[in-house]
CSV table of C-alpha atoms in Angstrom, one decimal:
chain,number,residue,atom,x,y,z
A,18,UNK,CA,37.7,-23.8,-9.1
A,19,UNK,CA,38.8,-20.5,-7.7
A,20,UNK,CA,36.5,-18.5,-9.8
A,21,UNK,CA,37.5,-15.6,-12.2
A,22,UNK,CA,36.4,-14.4,-15.5
A,23,UNK,CA,35.7,-16.6,-18.5
A,24,UNK,CA,39.1,-15.7,-20.0
A,25,UNK,CA,40.8,-17.0,-16.8
A,26,UNK,CA,38.7,-20.1,-17.1
A,27,UNK,CA,39.8,-20.5,-20.8
A,28,UNK,CA,43.4,-20.2,-19.9
A,29,UNK,CA,43.0,-22.8,-17.1
A,30,UNK,CA,41.2,-25.2,-19.4
A,31,UNK,CA,43.9,-24.9,-22.1
A,32,UNK,CA,46.7,-25.3,-19.6
A,33,UNK,CA,45.1,-28.5,-18.2
A,34,UNK,CA,44.3,-29.9,-21.6
A,35,UNK,CA,47.8,-29.2,-22.9
A,36,UNK,CA,49.3,-30.8,-19.8
A,37,UNK,CA,47.2,-33.9,-20.2
A,38,UNK,CA,48.0,-34.2,-23.9
A,39,UNK,CA,51.7,-33.7,-23.4
A,40,UNK,CA,51.8,-36.3,-20.7
A,41,UNK,CA,49.9,-38.8,-22.8
A,42,UNK,CA,52.0,-38.2,-25.9
A,43,UNK,CA,55.2,-38.9,-23.9
A,44,UNK,CA,54.0,-42.4,-22.9
A,45,UNK,CA,51.9,-43.5,-26.0
A,46,UNK,CA,52.1,-43.9,-29.8
A,47,UNK,CA,49.9,-42.2,-32.3
A,48,UNK,CA,48.5,-43.8,-35.3
A,49,UNK,CA,49.4,-40.7,-37.4
A,50,UNK,CA,52.5,-38.7,-38.2
A,51,UNK,CA,53.8,-36.2,-35.7
A,52,UNK,CA,52.5,-33.3,-37.8
A,53,UNK,CA,49.0,-34.7,-38.2
A,54,UNK,CA,48.9,-35.8,-34.5
A,55,UNK,CA,49.8,-32.3,-33.4
A,56,UNK,CA,47.1,-30.7,-35.6
A,57,UNK,CA,44.5,-33.1,-34.3
A,58,UNK,CA,45.3,-32.4,-30.7
A,59,UNK,CA,45.3,-28.6,-31.3
A,60,UNK,CA,41.9,-28.7,-32.9
A,61,UNK,CA,40.6,-30.9,-30.0
A,62,UNK,CA,42.1,-28.7,-27.3
A,63,UNK,CA,40.6,-25.5,-28.7
A,64,UNK,CA,37.2,-27.0,-29.3
A,65,UNK,CA,36.9,-28.6,-25.8
A,66,UNK,CA,38.2,-25.4,-24.1
A,67,UNK,CA,35.7,-23.3,-26.1
A,68,UNK,CA,32.8,-25.6,-25.2
A,69,UNK,CA,34.0,-25.5,-21.6
A,70,UNK,CA,33.9,-21.7,-21.6
A,71,UNK,CA,30.3,-21.7,-22.9
A,72,UNK,CA,29.4,-24.1,-20.1
A,73,UNK,CA,31.2,-21.9,-17.6
A,74,UNK,CA,29.2,-18.9,-18.7
A,75,UNK,CA,25.8,-20.7,-18.9
A,76,UNK,CA,26.0,-22.6,-15.6
A,77,UNK,CA,28.9,-21.8,-13.4
A,78,UNK,CA,27.9,-24.1,-10.6
A,79,UNK,CA,27.6,-27.4,-12.6
A,80,UNK,CA,30.7,-26.5,-14.6
A,81,UNK,CA,32.8,-26.1,-11.5
A,82,UNK,CA,31.5,-29.5,-10.2
A,83,UNK,CA,31.8,-31.6,-13.4
A,84,UNK,CA,34.1,-29.9,-15.9
A,85,UNK,CA,37.3,-31.8,-15.0
A,86,UNK,CA,35.5,-35.2,-15.3
A,87,UNK,CA,33.7,-34.3,-18.6
A,88,UNK,CA,36.8,-32.8,-20.2
A,89,UNK,CA,38.9,-35.8,-19.3
A,90,UNK,CA,36.2,-38.2,-20.5
A,91,UNK,CA,36.2,-36.4,-23.9
A,92,UNK,CA,40.0,-36.6,-23.9
A,93,UNK,CA,39.9,-40.3,-23.1
A,94,UNK,CA,37.6,-41.1,-26.0
A,95,UNK,CA,39.8,-39.0,-28.4
A,96,UNK,CA,43.0,-40.5,-27.1
A,97,UNK,CA,41.8,-44.1,-27.6
A,98,UNK,CA,40.8,-43.2,-31.1
A,99,UNK,CA,44.2,-41.6,-32.0
A,100,UNK,CA,46.4,-44.1,-30.3
A,101,UNK,CA,47.6,-47.1,-32.2
A,102,UNK,CA,48.1,-49.2,-29.1
A,103,UNK,CA,45.8,-51.9,-27.8
A,104,UNK,CA,42.7,-51.0,-25.9
A,105,UNK,CA,44.0,-52.5,-22.6
A,106,UNK,CA,47.3,-50.6,-22.8
A,107,UNK,CA,45.4,-47.3,-23.7
A,108,UNK,CA,43.1,-47.8,-20.7
A,109,UNK,CA,46.1,-48.3,-18.4
A,110,UNK,CA,47.9,-45.2,-19.7
A,111,UNK,CA,44.8,-43.1,-19.5
A,112,UNK,CA,44.4,-44.1,-15.8
A,113,UNK,CA,48.0,-43.1,-15.2
A,114,UNK,CA,47.4,-39.8,-17.0
A,115,UNK,CA,44.2,-39.2,-15.0
A,116,UNK,CA,46.2,-39.7,-11.8
A,117,UNK,CA,48.9,-37.2,-12.9
A,118,UNK,CA,46.1,-34.8,-14.0
A,119,UNK,CA,44.7,-35.0,-10.4
A,120,UNK,CA,48.2,-34.3,-9.1
A,121,UNK,CA,48.7,-31.0,-11.0
A,122,UNK,CA,45.0,-29.9,-10.7
A,123,UNK,CA,44.6,-30.6,-7.0
A,124,UNK,CA,48.2,-29.7,-6.2
A,125,UNK,CA,48.0,-26.2,-7.9
A,126,UNK,CA,44.6,-25.5,-6.2
A,127,UNK,CA,45.8,-26.5,-2.8
A,128,UNK,CA,49.0,-24.5,-3.1
A,129,UNK,CA,47.1,-21.5,-4.3
A,130,UNK,CA,44.6,-21.8,-1.3
A,131,UNK,CA,47.3,-22.4,1.3
A,132,UNK,CA,50.0,-19.9,0.3
A,133,UNK,CA,48.5,-17.4,-2.2
A,134,UNK,CA,45.0,-16.6,-0.8
A,135,UNK,CA,43.2,-18.3,-3.7
A,136,UNK,CA,45.0,-16.3,-6.3
A,137,UNK,CA,43.9,-17.6,-9.8
A,138,UNK,CA,47.2,-16.6,-11.4
A,139,UNK,CA,49.2,-18.5,-8.7
A,140,UNK,CA,47.0,-21.5,-9.5
A,141,UNK,CA,47.8,-21.3,-13.3
A,142,UNK,CA,51.5,-20.7,-12.8
A,143,UNK,CA,51.9,-23.5,-10.3
A,144,UNK,CA,49.9,-25.8,-12.6
A,145,UNK,CA,52.3,-25.1,-15.4
A,146,UNK,CA,55.3,-25.7,-13.2
A,147,UNK,CA,53.9,-29.0,-11.9
A,148,UNK,CA,53.1,-30.1,-15.5
A,149,UNK,CA,56.6,-29.3,-16.6
A,150,UNK,CA,58.1,-31.2,-13.7
A,151,UNK,CA,55.9,-34.3,-14.5
A,152,UNK,CA,56.9,-34.2,-18.2
A,153,UNK,CA,60.6,-33.8,-17.2
A,154,UNK,CA,60.4,-36.8,-14.9
A,155,UNK,CA,58.6,-38.9,-17.5
A,156,UNK,CA,61.2,-38.0,-20.1
A,157,UNK,CA,64.1,-38.7,-17.8
A,158,UNK,CA,63.0,-41.8,-15.9
A,159,UNK,CA,60.0,-43.4,-17.6
A,160,UNK,CA,59.9,-42.8,-21.4
A,161,UNK,CA,62.6,-45.3,-22.2
A,162,UNK,CA,61.2,-48.1,-20.1
A,163,UNK,CA,57.5,-47.5,-20.8
A,164,UNK,CA,57.9,-49.1,-24.3
A,165,UNK,CA,59.0,-52.4,-23.0
A,166,UNK,CA,56.4,-52.1,-20.2
A,167,UNK,CA,53.7,-51.5,-22.8
A,168,UNK,CA,54.8,-54.7,-24.7
A,169,UNK,CA,54.6,-56.7,-21.5
A,170,UNK,CA,51.1,-55.4,-20.8
A,171,UNK,CA,49.8,-56.1,-24.3
A,172,UNK,CA,51.1,-59.7,-24.0
A,173,UNK,CA,50.4,-60.5,-20.4
A,174,UNK,CA,47.5,-58.4,-19.2
A,175,UNK,CA,44.0,-59.8,-18.6
A,176,UNK,CA,40.6,-58.1,-18.4
A,177,UNK,CA,40.1,-58.6,-14.7
A,178,UNK,CA,43.3,-57.1,-13.6
A,179,UNK,CA,42.9,-54.1,-15.9
A,180,UNK,CA,39.3,-53.5,-14.6
A,181,UNK,CA,40.3,-53.8,-10.9
A,182,UNK,CA,43.3,-51.5,-11.5
A,183,UNK,CA,41.3,-48.8,-13.3
A,184,UNK,CA,38.4,-48.9,-10.9
A,185,UNK,CA,40.7,-48.6,-7.9
A,186,UNK,CA,42.5,-45.6,-9.4
A,187,UNK,CA,39.3,-43.8,-10.5
A,188,UNK,CA,37.7,-44.3,-7.1
A,189,UNK,CA,40.7,-42.9,-5.4
A,190,UNK,CA,41.1,-39.9,-7.7
A,191,UNK,CA,37.3,-39.4,-7.8
A,192,UNK,CA,37.3,-39.0,-4.1
A,193,UNK,CA,40.0,-36.4,-4.3
A,194,UNK,CA,38.2,-34.4,-7.0
A,195,UNK,CA,34.7,-34.9,-5.5
A,196,UNK,CA,33.2,-31.3,-5.7
A,197,UNK,CA,30.8,-32.0,-2.8
A,198,UNK,CA,33.7,-32.5,-0.3
A,199,UNK,CA,34.6,-29.6,1.8
A,200,UNK,CA,37.3,-27.3,0.3
A,201,UNK,CA,38.2,-25.8,3.7
A,202,UNK,CA,41.9,-26.0,4.4
A,203,UNK,CA,42.0,-28.3,7.5
A,204,UNK,CA,44.5,-30.9,8.6
A,205,UNK,CA,41.9,-33.6,8.0
A,206,UNK,CA,41.4,-32.4,4.4
A,207,UNK,CA,45.1,-32.3,3.7
A,208,UNK,CA,45.6,-35.7,5.3
A,209,UNK,CA,42.7,-37.2,3.1
A,210,UNK,CA,44.1,-35.7,-0.1
A,211,UNK,CA,47.7,-36.8,0.7
A,212,UNK,CA,46.6,-40.3,1.7
A,213,UNK,CA,44.6,-40.8,-1.5
A,214,UNK,CA,47.4,-39.6,-3.7
A,215,UNK,CA,49.9,-41.9,-1.9
A,216,UNK,CA,47.6,-44.9,-2.2
A,217,UNK,CA,46.7,-44.4,-5.9
A,218,UNK,CA,50.3,-43.7,-6.7
A,219,UNK,CA,51.4,-46.8,-4.9
A,220,UNK,CA,48.9,-48.8,-6.8
A,221,UNK,CA,50.3,-47.5,-10.1
A,222,UNK,CA,53.8,-48.3,-9.0
A,223,UNK,CA,52.8,-51.9,-7.9
A,224,UNK,CA,51.1,-52.5,-11.2
A,225,UNK,CA,54.1,-51.2,-13.1
A,226,UNK,CA,56.6,-53.4,-11.2
A,227,UNK,CA,54.2,-56.4,-11.4
A,228,UNK,CA,54.0,-56.3,-15.2
A,229,UNK,CA,57.7,-55.5,-15.5
A,230,UNK,CA,58.4,-58.6,-13.4
A,231,UNK,CA,56.1,-60.8,-15.5
A,232,UNK,CA,57.7,-59.4,-18.7
A,233,UNK,CA,61.2,-60.0,-17.5
A,234,UNK,CA,60.3,-63.5,-16.6
A,235,UNK,CA,59.1,-64.0,-20.2
A,236,UNK,CA,62.3,-62.5,-21.5
A,237,UNK,CA,64.3,-64.9,-19.3
A,238,UNK,CA,62.2,-67.8,-20.6
A,239,UNK,CA,62.9,-66.7,-24.2
A,240,UNK,CA,66.7,-66.4,-23.5
A,241,UNK,CA,66.6,-69.9,-21.9
A,242,UNK,CA,64.9,-71.3,-25.0
A,243,UNK,CA,67.7,-69.7,-27.1
A,244,UNK,CA,70.3,-71.3,-24.9
A,245,UNK,CA,68.5,-74.7,-25.3
A,246,UNK,CA,68.3,-74.2,-29.1
A,247,UNK,CA,72.0,-73.3,-29.3
A,248,UNK,CA,72.9,-76.3,-27.2
A,249,UNK,CA,70.9,-78.7,-29.4
A,250,UNK,CA,72.5,-77.2,-32.5
A,251,UNK,CA,75.9,-77.6,-31.0
A,252,UNK,CA,75.1,-81.2,-30.3
A,253,UNK,CA,74.2,-81.8,-33.9
A,254,UNK,CA,77.4,-80.1,-35.1
A,255,UNK,CA,79.6,-82.1,-32.7
A,256,UNK,CA,77.9,-85.4,-33.9
A,257,UNK,CA,78.8,-84.5,-37.5
A,258,UNK,CA,82.4,-83.5,-36.5
A,259,UNK,CA,82.9,-86.7,-34.5
A,260,UNK,CA,81.7,-88.8,-37.5
A,261,UNK,CA,84.0,-86.9,-39.8
A,262,UNK,CA,87.0,-87.4,-37.5
A,263,UNK,CA,86.3,-91.1,-37.1
A,264,UNK,CA,85.9,-91.5,-40.8
A,265,UNK,CA,89.2,-89.7,-41.4
A,266,UNK,CA,91.0,-91.9,-38.9
A,267,UNK,CA,89.6,-95.0,-40.6
A,268,UNK,CA,90.6,-93.7,-44.1
A,269,UNK,CA,94.2,-92.9,-42.9
A,270,UNK,CA,94.4,-96.3,-41.2
A,271,UNK,CA,93.4,-98.1,-44.3
A,272,UNK,CA,95.4,-95.9,-46.7
A,273,UNK,CA,98.2,-98.5,-47.1
A,274,UNK,CA,95.6,-101.2,-47.8
A,275,UNK,CA,93.9,-99.1,-50.4
A,276,UNK,CA,97.2,-98.3,-52.1
A,277,UNK,CA,98.1,-102.0,-52.2
A,278,UNK,CA,94.7,-102.9,-53.7
A,279,UNK,CA,95.0,-100.1,-56.3
A,280,UNK,CA,98.5,-101.2,-57.2
A,281,UNK,CA,97.3,-104.8,-57.6
A,282,UNK,CA,94.5,-103.8,-59.9
A,283,UNK,CA,96.9,-101.8,-62.1
A,284,UNK,CA,99.4,-104.6,-62.2
A,285,UNK,CA,96.7,-107.0,-63.4
A,286,UNK,CA,95.3,-104.3,-65.8
A,287,UNK,CA,91.8,-104.7,-64.3
A,288,UNK,CA,90.5,-101.3,-65.3
A,289,UNK,CA,86.7,-101.9,-64.7
A,290,UNK,CA,87.3,-103.4,-61.3
A,291,UNK,CA,89.7,-100.5,-60.4
A,292,UNK,CA,87.1,-97.9,-61.4
A,293,UNK,CA,84.4,-99.6,-59.3
A,294,UNK,CA,86.8,-99.8,-56.4
A,295,UNK,CA,87.7,-96.1,-56.7
A,296,UNK,CA,84.0,-95.1,-56.8
A,297,UNK,CA,83.4,-97.1,-53.7
A,298,UNK,CA,86.5,-95.5,-52.1
A,299,UNK,CA,85.2,-92.0,-53.0
A,300,UNK,CA,81.8,-92.7,-51.6
A,301,UNK,CA,83.4,-93.8,-48.3
A,302,UNK,CA,85.6,-90.7,-48.1
A,303,UNK,CA,82.6,-88.5,-48.6
A,304,UNK,CA,80.7,-90.2,-45.7
A,305,UNK,CA,80.2,-87.7,-42.9
A,306,UNK,CA,80.9,-84.6,-45.0
A,307,UNK,CA,78.1,-82.1,-44.4
A,308,UNK,CA,75.6,-81.9,-47.3
A,309,UNK,CA,75.9,-78.8,-49.4
A,310,UNK,CA,72.4,-77.4,-49.4
A,311,UNK,CA,73.1,-73.8,-50.2
A,312,UNK,CA,75.9,-71.2,-50.5
A,313,UNK,CA,75.3,-69.6,-47.1
A,314,UNK,CA,77.5,-71.3,-44.6
A,315,UNK,CA,75.4,-70.6,-41.5
A,316,UNK,CA,72.2,-71.8,-43.2
A,317,UNK,CA,73.9,-74.8,-44.7
A,318,UNK,CA,75.3,-76.0,-41.4
A,319,UNK,CA,71.9,-75.5,-39.6
A,320,UNK,CA,69.9,-77.4,-42.2
A,321,UNK,CA,72.6,-80.1,-42.6
A,322,UNK,CA,72.6,-80.8,-38.9
A,323,UNK,CA,68.8,-81.0,-38.5
A,324,UNK,CA,68.3,-82.8,-41.8
A,325,UNK,CA,70.6,-85.6,-40.7
A,326,UNK,CA,68.7,-85.9,-37.4
A,327,UNK,CA,65.3,-85.9,-39.1
A,328,UNK,CA,66.3,-88.6,-41.6
A,329,UNK,CA,67.8,-90.6,-38.7
A,330,UNK,CA,64.3,-90.6,-37.2
A,331,UNK,CA,62.8,-91.9,-40.4
A,332,UNK,CA,61.3,-88.6,-41.4
A,333,UNK,CA,61.2,-87.8,-45.1
A,334,UNK,CA,62.8,-84.4,-45.7
A,335,UNK,CA,62.4,-82.2,-48.8
A,336,UNK,CA,64.6,-79.1,-49.0
A,337,UNK,CA,64.0,-76.2,-51.4
A,338,UNK,CA,66.7,-73.6,-50.6
A,339,UNK,CA,67.9,-70.8,-52.8
A,340,UNK,CA,69.8,-68.0,-51.0
A,341,UNK,CA,73.2,-66.3,-51.4
A,342,UNK,CA,76.2,-66.0,-49.1
A,343,UNK,CA,75.9,-62.6,-47.7
A,344,UNK,CA,72.4,-61.8,-46.3
A,345,UNK,CA,72.0,-58.6,-44.2
A,346,UNK,CA,70.3,-60.7,-41.6
A,347,UNK,CA,72.9,-61.8,-39.0
A,348,UNK,CA,73.6,-65.5,-38.6
A,349,UNK,CA,72.3,-65.5,-35.0
A,350,UNK,CA,68.8,-64.5,-36.2
A,351,UNK,CA,68.8,-67.0,-39.0
A,352,UNK,CA,69.7,-69.6,-36.4
A,353,UNK,CA,66.9,-68.5,-34.1
A,354,UNK,CA,64.3,-68.9,-36.9
A,355,UNK,CA,65.6,-71.9,-38.9
A,356,UNK,CA,66.8,-74.1,-36.0
A,357,UNK,CA,63.7,-73.5,-33.9
A,358,UNK,CA,61.3,-74.1,-36.8
A,359,UNK,CA,63.2,-77.3,-37.8
A,360,UNK,CA,63.4,-78.6,-34.3
A,361,UNK,CA,59.7,-78.0,-33.8
A,362,UNK,CA,58.9,-79.8,-37.0
A,363,UNK,CA,61.0,-82.8,-36.0
A,364,UNK,CA,59.3,-82.9,-32.6
A,365,UNK,CA,55.9,-82.8,-34.2
A,366,UNK,CA,56.7,-85.7,-36.5
A,367,UNK,CA,58.1,-87.8,-33.7
A,368,UNK,CA,54.9,-87.2,-31.7
A,369,UNK,CA,52.9,-88.5,-34.6
A,370,UNK,CA,55.1,-91.5,-34.8
A,371,UNK,CA,54.5,-92.2,-31.1
A,372,UNK,CA,50.7,-92.1,-31.7
A,373,UNK,CA,51.1,-94.9,-34.2
A,374,UNK,CA,48.4,-93.7,-36.5
A,375,UNK,CA,50.1,-95.1,-39.6
A,376,UNK,CA,50.8,-91.8,-41.3
A,377,UNK,CA,54.1,-91.1,-43.1
A,378,UNK,CA,55.9,-88.2,-41.6
A,379,UNK,CA,57.5,-85.5,-43.7
A,380,UNK,CA,59.1,-82.1,-43.5
A,381,UNK,CA,59.1,-79.8,-46.5
A,382,UNK,CA,61.2,-76.7,-45.9
A,383,UNK,CA,61.5,-73.9,-48.4
A,384,UNK,CA,63.8,-70.8,-48.1
A,385,UNK,CA,64.3,-68.3,-50.9
A,386,UNK,CA,65.3,-64.7,-51.4
A,387,UNK,CA,63.1,-62.7,-53.7
A,388,UNK,CA,63.4,-59.0,-54.3
A,389,UNK,CA,65.1,-58.2,-51.0
A,390,UNK,CA,62.6,-60.4,-49.2
A,391,UNK,CA,63.4,-63.6,-47.4
A,392,UNK,CA,60.6,-66.1,-47.9
A,393,UNK,CA,60.5,-69.1,-45.5
A,394,UNK,CA,58.0,-71.9,-45.4
A,395,UNK,CA,58.0,-75.1,-43.3
A,396,UNK,CA,55.3,-77.8,-43.7
A,397,UNK,CA,55.4,-80.9,-41.6
A,398,UNK,CA,53.3,-83.7,-40.3
A,399,UNK,CA,51.6,-83.0,-37.0
A,400,UNK,CA,48.9,-84.2,-34.7
A,401,UNK,CA,45.5,-83.5,-36.1
A,402,UNK,CA,44.3,-82.2,-32.7
A,403,UNK,CA,47.1,-79.7,-32.5
A,404,UNK,CA,45.6,-76.3,-31.4
A,405,UNK,CA,46.6,-72.7,-31.9
A,406,UNK,CA,46.3,-70.0,-29.2
A,407,UNK,CA,46.3,-66.4,-30.3
A,408,UNK,CA,47.5,-67.5,-33.7
A,409,UNK,CA,50.4,-69.5,-32.3
A,410,UNK,CA,50.9,-73.2,-31.6
A,411,UNK,CA,50.6,-74.2,-27.9
A,412,UNK,CA,53.8,-75.1,-26.0
A,413,UNK,CA,52.7,-78.7,-25.5
A,414,UNK,CA,52.6,-79.2,-29.3
A,415,UNK,CA,56.1,-77.8,-29.9
A,416,UNK,CA,58.1,-79.3,-27.2
A,417,UNK,CA,58.6,-76.0,-25.5
A,418,UNK,CA,61.0,-74.8,-28.2
A,419,UNK,CA,60.9,-71.1,-28.9
A,420,UNK,CA,58.1,-70.0,-31.1
A,421,UNK,CA,58.4,-66.7,-29.3
A,422,UNK,CA,62.1,-66.6,-30.3
A,423,UNK,CA,61.1,-67.1,-34.0
A,424,UNK,CA,58.6,-64.3,-33.8
A,425,UNK,CA,61.0,-62.0,-31.9
A,426,UNK,CA,63.7,-62.5,-34.5
A,427,UNK,CA,61.3,-62.1,-37.4
A,428,UNK,CA,59.8,-58.9,-36.1
A,429,UNK,CA,63.2,-57.3,-36.0
A,430,UNK,CA,63.1,-57.3,-39.8
A,431,UNK,CA,59.5,-56.4,-40.4
A,432,UNK,CA,58.5,-60.0,-40.6
A,433,UNK,CA,55.0,-61.2,-41.4
A,434,UNK,CA,54.2,-64.7,-40.3
A,435,UNK,CA,51.3,-67.1,-39.7
A,436,UNK,CA,50.8,-70.6,-38.3
A,437,UNK,CA,48.0,-73.1,-39.1
A,438,UNK,CA,47.1,-76.7,-38.8
A,439,UNK,CA,45.9,-77.9,-42.2
A,440,UNK,CA,44.2,-81.2,-41.1
A,441,UNK,CA,47.3,-82.7,-39.6
A,442,UNK,CA,49.9,-80.7,-41.6
A,443,UNK,CA,51.4,-77.9,-39.7
A,444,UNK,CA,52.2,-74.9,-41.9
A,445,UNK,CA,54.5,-72.0,-40.8
A,446,UNK,CA,55.1,-69.2,-43.3
A,447,UNK,CA,57.3,-66.1,-42.9
A,448,UNK,CA,58.4,-63.2,-45.1
A,449,UNK,CA,60.8,-60.6,-43.9
A,450,UNK,CA,63.2,-58.0,-45.2
A,451,UNK,CA,66.6,-59.2,-46.3
A,452,UNK,CA,69.2,-58.3,-49.0
A,453,UNK,CA,72.6,-59.1,-50.0
A,454,UNK,CA,75.4,-57.1,-48.2
A,455,UNK,CA,76.0,-53.8,-50.0
A,456,UNK,CA,72.6,-53.6,-51.6
A,457,UNK,CA,71.2,-51.1,-49.2
């Protein structure tokens, strides 16, 4: 603190609080609307600044020493309450904001002491300029990427790394803001402040790049799962196509023979034998044709391919599908959900068969559209000991096929889902927004 009247202190408090709030708002999400969020922060800012002024008048010495920490502690509690992000992510962002607060508070004080003979207005103006610069840099370089970074932290972060990171940052900034350290402008003091800022800033940057790297690795893994899924789906379609081509060749090759047989039946007037032969011929020509499960071509091909594979493995399949041709959900997202779920169900049944516990394996798949909602359910036999982690089946029980891809595709359309093991019957349920083209 550079001293000054209580009015100067009030202005300084308000500038600092507004700066902290604006920085936090640029990198976080509020649980309320913009209007209500702004109102809450205005009330909080005025209340804290007013209490700070009372403290400034009542006990100037203790206020100068502790006001920055106390105000930021109050802001941290308030920010955690108003944020709709996870506790881990809020802690990380608050540590980042605390670092940036130290930058503009200490930076403005040091500039005022070094160049403006401790002028309080110089401190306030420089503080505003530094806050503006920080917000501009965040908006230009950080705001777009912080969302994906936040998702990475929420999924990958652990308690130990968050605790170590926050403690390290608080210790570094706490040393800089320590009111008992000498405020004399000396080369040693400037070196200490600069070193701590560089070290804490480097720590923030390393944490940022670390979680971005981990998150990108997860993204690559999900993309690889999608490639594997598309490859397996293509294999199923090629198998069906090859069977159809072979069947067509056989039919064309035998066409003369069939014509001769038909002509002979007609010549002898053997109508019953001719009808039986024609039925058998029709059945043979239909062999290899994809089963018509529903009107939607993409869904029909996916389900036909995997149903054929499942029944080939001796798995009982029950399909209950009622959807139209033109859903608003793109075919690629339907593929990601249906193919992954069906592949996982087949894998689970095959694992049960390997265990030789005598159970009959089945897959019951239901897909319907109701009131602009797509309802999907898949029930299948699974190992009784199959476990869930964070509400999702573990990789070793799904064959590594993308549960994360299912979730990612479902969340794009406001999907709600759940997984459970009902005593050896795996149940996956999903509901998400979907309508016929032109309905919206």
